mmCIF file of C-alpha atoms in Angstrom:
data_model
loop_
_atom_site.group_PDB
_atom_site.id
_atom_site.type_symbol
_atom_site.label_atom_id
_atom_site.label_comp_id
_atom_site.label_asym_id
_atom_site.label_seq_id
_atom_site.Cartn_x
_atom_site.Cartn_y
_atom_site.Cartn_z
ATOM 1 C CA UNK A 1 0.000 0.000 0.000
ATOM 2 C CA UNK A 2 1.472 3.096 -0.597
ATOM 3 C CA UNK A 3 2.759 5.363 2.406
ATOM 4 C CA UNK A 4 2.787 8.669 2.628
ATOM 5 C CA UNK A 5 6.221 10.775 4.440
ATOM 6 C CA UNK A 6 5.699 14.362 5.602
ATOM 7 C CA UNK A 7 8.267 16.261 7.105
ATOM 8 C CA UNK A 8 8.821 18.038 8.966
ATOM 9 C CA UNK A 9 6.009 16.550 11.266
ATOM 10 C CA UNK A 10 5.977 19.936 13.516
ATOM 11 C CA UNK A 11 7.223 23.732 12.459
ATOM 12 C CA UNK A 12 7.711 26.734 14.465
ATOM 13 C CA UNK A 13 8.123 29.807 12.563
ATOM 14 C CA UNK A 14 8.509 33.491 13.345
ATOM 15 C CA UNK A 15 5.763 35.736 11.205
ATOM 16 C CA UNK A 16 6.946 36.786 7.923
ATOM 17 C CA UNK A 17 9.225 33.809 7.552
ATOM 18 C CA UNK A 18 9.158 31.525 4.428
ATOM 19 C CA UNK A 19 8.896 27.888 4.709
ATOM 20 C CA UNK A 20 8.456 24.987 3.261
ATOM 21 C CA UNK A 21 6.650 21.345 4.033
ATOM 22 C CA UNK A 22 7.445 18.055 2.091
ATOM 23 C CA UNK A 23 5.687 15.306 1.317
ATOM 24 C CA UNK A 24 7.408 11.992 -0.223
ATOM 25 C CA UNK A 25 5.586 9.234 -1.770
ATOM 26 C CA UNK A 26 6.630 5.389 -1.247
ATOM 27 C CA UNK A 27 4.676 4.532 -4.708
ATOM 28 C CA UNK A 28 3.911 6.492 -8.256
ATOM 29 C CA UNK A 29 1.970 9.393 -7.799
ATOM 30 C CA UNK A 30 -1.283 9.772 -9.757
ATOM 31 C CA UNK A 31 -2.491 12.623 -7.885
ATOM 32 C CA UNK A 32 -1.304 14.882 -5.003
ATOM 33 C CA UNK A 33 -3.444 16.849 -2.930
ATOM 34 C CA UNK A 34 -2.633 19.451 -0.205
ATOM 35 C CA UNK A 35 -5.060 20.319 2.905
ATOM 36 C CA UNK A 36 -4.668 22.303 5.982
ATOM 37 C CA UNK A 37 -6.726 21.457 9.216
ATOM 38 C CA UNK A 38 -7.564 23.792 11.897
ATOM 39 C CA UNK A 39 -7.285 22.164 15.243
ATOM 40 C CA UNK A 40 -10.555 20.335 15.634
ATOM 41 C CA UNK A 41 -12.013 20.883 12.249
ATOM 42 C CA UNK A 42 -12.218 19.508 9.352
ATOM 43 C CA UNK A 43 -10.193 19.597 6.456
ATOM 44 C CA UNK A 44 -10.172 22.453 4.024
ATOM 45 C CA UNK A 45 -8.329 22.007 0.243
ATOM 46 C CA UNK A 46 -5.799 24.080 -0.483
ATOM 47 C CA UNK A 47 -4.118 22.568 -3.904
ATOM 48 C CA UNK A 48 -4.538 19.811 -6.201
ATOM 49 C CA UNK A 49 -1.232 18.611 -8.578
ATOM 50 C CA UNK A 50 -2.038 15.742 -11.369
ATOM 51 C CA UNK A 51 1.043 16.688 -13.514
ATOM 52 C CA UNK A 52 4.685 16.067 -12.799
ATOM 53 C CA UNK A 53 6.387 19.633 -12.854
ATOM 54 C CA UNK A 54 3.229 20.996 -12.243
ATOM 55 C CA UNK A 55 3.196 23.499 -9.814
ATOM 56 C CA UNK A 56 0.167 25.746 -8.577
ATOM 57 C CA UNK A 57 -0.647 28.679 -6.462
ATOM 58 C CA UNK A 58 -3.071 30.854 -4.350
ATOM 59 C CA UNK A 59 -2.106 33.341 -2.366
ATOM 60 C CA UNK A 60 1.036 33.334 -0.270
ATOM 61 C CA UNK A 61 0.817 29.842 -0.789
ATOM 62 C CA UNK A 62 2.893 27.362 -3.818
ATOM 63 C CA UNK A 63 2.603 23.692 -4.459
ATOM 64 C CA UNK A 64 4.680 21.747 -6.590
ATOM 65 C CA UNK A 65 5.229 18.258 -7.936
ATOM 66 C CA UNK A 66 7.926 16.268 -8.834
ATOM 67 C CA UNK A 67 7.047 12.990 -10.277
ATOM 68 C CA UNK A 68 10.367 11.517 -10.754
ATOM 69 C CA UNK A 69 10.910 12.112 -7.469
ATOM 70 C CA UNK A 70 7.557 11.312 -6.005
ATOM 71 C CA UNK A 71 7.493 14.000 -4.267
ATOM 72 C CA UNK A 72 5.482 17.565 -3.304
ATOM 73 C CA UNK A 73 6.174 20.614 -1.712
ATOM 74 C CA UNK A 74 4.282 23.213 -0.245
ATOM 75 C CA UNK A 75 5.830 26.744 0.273
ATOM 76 C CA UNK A 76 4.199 29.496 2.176
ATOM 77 C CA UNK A 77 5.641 32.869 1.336
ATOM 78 C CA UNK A 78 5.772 35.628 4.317
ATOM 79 C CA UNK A 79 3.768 33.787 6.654
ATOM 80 C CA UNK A 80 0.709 34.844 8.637
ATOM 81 C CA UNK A 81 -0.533 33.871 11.883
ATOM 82 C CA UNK A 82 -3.469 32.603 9.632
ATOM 83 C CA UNK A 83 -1.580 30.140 8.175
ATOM 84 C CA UNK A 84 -0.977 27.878 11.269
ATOM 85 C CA UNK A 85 -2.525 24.906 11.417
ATOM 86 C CA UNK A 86 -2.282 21.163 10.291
ATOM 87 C CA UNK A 87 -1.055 20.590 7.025
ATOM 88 C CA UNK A 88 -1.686 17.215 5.403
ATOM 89 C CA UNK A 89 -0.745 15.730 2.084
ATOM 90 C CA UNK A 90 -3.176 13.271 0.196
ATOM 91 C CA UNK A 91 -2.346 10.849 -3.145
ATOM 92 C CA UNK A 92 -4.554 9.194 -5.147
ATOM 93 C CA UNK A 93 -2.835 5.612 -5.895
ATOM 94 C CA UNK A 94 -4.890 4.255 -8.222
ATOM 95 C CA UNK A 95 -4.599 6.450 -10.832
ATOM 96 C CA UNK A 96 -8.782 7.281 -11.215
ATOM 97 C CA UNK A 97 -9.295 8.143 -7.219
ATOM 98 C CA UNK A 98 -12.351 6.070 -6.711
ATOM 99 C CA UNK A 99 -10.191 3.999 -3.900
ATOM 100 C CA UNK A 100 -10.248 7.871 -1.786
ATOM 101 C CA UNK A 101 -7.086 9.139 -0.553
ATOM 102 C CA UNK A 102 -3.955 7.789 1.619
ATOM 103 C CA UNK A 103 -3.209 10.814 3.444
ATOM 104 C CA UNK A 104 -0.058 11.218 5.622
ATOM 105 C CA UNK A 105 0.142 11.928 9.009
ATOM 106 C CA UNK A 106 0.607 15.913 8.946
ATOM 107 C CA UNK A 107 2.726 19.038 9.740
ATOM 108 C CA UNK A 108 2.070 20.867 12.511
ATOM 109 C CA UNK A 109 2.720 24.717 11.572
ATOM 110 C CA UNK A 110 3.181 27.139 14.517
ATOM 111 C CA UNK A 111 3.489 30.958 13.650
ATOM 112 C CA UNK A 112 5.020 32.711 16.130
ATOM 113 C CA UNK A 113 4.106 36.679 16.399
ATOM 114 C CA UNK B 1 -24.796 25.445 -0.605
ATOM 115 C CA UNK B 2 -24.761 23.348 2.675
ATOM 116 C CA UNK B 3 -21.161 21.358 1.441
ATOM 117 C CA UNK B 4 -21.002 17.999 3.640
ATOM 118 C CA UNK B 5 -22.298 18.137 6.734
ATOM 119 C CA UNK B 6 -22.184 15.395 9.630
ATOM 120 C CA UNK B 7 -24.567 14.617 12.979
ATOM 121 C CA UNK B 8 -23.745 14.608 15.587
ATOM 122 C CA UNK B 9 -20.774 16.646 16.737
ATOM 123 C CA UNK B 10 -19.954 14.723 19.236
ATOM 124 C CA UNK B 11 -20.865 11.642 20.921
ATOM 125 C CA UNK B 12 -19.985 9.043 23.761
ATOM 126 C CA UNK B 13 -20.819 5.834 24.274
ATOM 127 C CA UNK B 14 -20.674 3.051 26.472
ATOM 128 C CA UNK B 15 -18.815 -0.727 24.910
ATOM 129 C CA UNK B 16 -21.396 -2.703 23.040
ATOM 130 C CA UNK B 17 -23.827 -0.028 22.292
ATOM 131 C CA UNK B 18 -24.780 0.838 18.389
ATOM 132 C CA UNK B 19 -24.884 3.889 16.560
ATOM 133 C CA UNK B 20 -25.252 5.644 13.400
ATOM 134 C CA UNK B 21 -22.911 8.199 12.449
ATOM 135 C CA UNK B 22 -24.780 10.909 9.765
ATOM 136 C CA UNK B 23 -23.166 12.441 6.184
ATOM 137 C CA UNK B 24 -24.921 14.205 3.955
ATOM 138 C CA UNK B 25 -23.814 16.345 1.185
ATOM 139 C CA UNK B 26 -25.777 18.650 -1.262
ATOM 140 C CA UNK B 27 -23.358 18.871 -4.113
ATOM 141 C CA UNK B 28 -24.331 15.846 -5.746
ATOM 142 C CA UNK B 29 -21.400 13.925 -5.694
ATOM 143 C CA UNK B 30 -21.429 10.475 -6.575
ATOM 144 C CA UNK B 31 -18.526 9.351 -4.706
ATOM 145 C CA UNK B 32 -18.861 9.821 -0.876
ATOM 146 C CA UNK B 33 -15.930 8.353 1.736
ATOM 147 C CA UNK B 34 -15.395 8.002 5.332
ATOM 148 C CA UNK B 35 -12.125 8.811 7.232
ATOM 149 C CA UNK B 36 -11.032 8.423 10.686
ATOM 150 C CA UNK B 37 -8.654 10.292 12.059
ATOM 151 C CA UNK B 38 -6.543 9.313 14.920
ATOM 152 C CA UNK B 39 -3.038 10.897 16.972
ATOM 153 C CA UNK B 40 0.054 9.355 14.953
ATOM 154 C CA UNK B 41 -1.739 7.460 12.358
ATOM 155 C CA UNK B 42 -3.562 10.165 10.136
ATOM 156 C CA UNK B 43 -6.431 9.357 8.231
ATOM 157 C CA UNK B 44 -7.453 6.463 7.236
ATOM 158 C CA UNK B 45 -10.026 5.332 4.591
ATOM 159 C CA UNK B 46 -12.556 3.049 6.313
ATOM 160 C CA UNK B 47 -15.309 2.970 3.179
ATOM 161 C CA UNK B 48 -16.038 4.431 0.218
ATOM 162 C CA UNK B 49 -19.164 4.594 -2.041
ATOM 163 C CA UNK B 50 -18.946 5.700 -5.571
ATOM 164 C CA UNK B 51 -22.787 5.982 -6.288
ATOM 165 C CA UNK B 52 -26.178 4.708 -4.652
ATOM 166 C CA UNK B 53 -26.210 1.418 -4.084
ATOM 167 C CA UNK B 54 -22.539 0.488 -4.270
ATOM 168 C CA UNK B 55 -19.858 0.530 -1.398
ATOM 169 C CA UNK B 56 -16.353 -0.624 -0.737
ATOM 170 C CA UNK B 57 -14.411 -1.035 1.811
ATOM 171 C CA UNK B 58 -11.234 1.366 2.650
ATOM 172 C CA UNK B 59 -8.368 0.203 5.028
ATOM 173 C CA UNK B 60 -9.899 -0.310 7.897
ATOM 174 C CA UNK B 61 -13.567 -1.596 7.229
ATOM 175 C CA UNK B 62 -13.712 -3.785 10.489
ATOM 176 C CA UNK B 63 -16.572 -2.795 12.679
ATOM 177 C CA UNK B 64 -18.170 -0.223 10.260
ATOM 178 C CA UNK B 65 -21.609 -0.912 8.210
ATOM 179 C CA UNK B 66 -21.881 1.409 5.519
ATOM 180 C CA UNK B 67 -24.794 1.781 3.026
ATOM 181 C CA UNK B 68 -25.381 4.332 0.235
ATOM 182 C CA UNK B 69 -29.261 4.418 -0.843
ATOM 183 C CA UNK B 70 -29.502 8.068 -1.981
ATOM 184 C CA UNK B 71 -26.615 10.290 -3.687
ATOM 185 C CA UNK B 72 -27.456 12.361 -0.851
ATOM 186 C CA UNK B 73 -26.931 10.750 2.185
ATOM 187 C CA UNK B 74 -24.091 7.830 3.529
ATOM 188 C CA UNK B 75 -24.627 7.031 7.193
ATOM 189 C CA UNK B 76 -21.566 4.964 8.919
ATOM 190 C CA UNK B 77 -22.836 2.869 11.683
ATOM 191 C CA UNK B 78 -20.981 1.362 14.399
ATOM 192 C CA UNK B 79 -22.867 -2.238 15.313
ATOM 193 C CA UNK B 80 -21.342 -2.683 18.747
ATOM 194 C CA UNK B 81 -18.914 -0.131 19.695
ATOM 195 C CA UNK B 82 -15.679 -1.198 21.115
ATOM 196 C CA UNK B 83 -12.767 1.769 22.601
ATOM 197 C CA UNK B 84 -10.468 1.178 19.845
ATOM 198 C CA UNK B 85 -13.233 3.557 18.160
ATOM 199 C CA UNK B 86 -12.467 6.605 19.756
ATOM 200 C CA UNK B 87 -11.938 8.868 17.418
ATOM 201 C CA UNK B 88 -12.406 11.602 14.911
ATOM 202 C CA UNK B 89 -14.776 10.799 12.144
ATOM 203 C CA UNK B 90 -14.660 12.144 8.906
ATOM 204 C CA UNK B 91 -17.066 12.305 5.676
ATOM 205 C CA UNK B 92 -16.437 13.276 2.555
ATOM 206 C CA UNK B 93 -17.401 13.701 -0.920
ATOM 207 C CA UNK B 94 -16.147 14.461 -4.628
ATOM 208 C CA UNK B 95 -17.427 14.928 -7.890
ATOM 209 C CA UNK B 96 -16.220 12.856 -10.640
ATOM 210 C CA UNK B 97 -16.256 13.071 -14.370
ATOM 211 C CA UNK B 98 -15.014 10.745 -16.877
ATOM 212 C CA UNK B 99 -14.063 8.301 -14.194
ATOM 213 C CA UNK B 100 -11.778 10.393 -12.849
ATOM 214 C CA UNK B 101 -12.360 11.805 -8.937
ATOM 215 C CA UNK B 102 -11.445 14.980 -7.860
ATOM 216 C CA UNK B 103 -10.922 16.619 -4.700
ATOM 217 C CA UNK B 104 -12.761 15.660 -2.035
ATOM 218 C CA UNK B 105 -14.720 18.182 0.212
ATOM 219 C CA UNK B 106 -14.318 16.912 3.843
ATOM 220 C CA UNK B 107 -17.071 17.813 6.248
ATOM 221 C CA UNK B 108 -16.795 19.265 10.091
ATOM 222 C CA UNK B 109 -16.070 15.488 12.117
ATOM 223 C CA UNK B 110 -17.877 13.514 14.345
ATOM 224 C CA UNK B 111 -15.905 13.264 17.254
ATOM 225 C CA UNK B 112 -16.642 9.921 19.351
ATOM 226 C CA UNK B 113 -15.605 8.526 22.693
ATOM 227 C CA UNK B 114 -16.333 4.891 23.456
ATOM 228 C CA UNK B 115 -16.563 4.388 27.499
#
């Protein structure tokens, strides 16, 4: 089954520092899919990547996707206190998504004022 | 739009006793899932339906009863709760086109303690 690496798994970092969360993939990547979670809510997309090289933005915030690496990033630019939270990556394995989403287990983002 | 929304918030029950965790979503996706989420071990897929009348399971079907009658609605019920079912429960849902799924739209979590 294919297993999802994020890292760092926790982040402190001052406001209006850049920084950057990974997310490796044990298996081919069909689909990669970025989230952030507020402590006890649910899960709100951010960013969806289907191409290798393909790399997306909104905001302060850039995803990319390296396929021959099997691997994502996320970058936030400047960052906010709004931007702290749980950030999770998800990847479709089976190439159509009908089998949902392995997800791994999450960066915790801290913003210090 | 209402997006997915789930009933109840939160919930605690004793070992043994049954319940029905509520999804419903007003987007009309055809695929609808069910995550739980847990400390250390993320989320995990424990079934998935990609239209009325068909379900699958996900990774960690044991214990769950799904069933998907409407496009609407996909209830997750727990037969005889045990405490290895404390946790945060998840729905979701996703359009599709082509065969291909999208991004799924996750809705505000169940949590539930088992006593």
């Amino acid at each position: 089954s294919q297993e999802l690496e994020q890292s760092p798994q926790s982040l402190i970092v001052q406001e209006g520092k850049n920084l950057t969360i990974n997310c490796t993939s044990s298996k081919t990547l069909y689909g990669l899919y970025w989230y952030k979670q507020k402590y006890g809510e649910g899960l709100i997309f951010l960013m969806m990547l289907q191409k290798g090289g393909e790399e997306k933005s909104h905001e302060k915030i850039t995803a990319k996707l390296d396929e021959k690496k099997q691997q994502s990033s996320l970058h936030i630019t400047a960052s906010q206190p709004s931007h702290a939270g749980i950030y999770l990556c998800g990847a479709d394995s089976s190439g159509g998504g009908a089998d949902g989403l392995t997800f791994g287990k999450g960066t915790h983002l801290i913003i210090q004022p | 739009n209402a997006g997915v929304t789930q009933t109840p918030k939160f919930q605690v029950l004793k070992t043994g006793q049954s319940m029905t965790l509520q999804c419903a979503q007003d987007m009309n996706h055809e695929y609808m899932s069910w995550y739980r989420q847990d400390p250390g071990m993320g989320l995990r897929l424990i079934h998935y339906s990609v239209g009325a009348g068909i379900t699958d399971q996900g990774e960690v079907p044991n214990g769950y009863n799904v069933s998907r009658s409407t496009t609407e609605d996909f209830p997750l019920r727990l037969l005889s709760a045990a405490p290895s079912q404390t946790s945060v429960y998840f729905c979701a849902s996703s359009y599709s086109t082509l065969g291909l799924y999208y991004e799924q739209y996750f809705g505000p979590g169940t949590r539930l303690t088992v006593t």
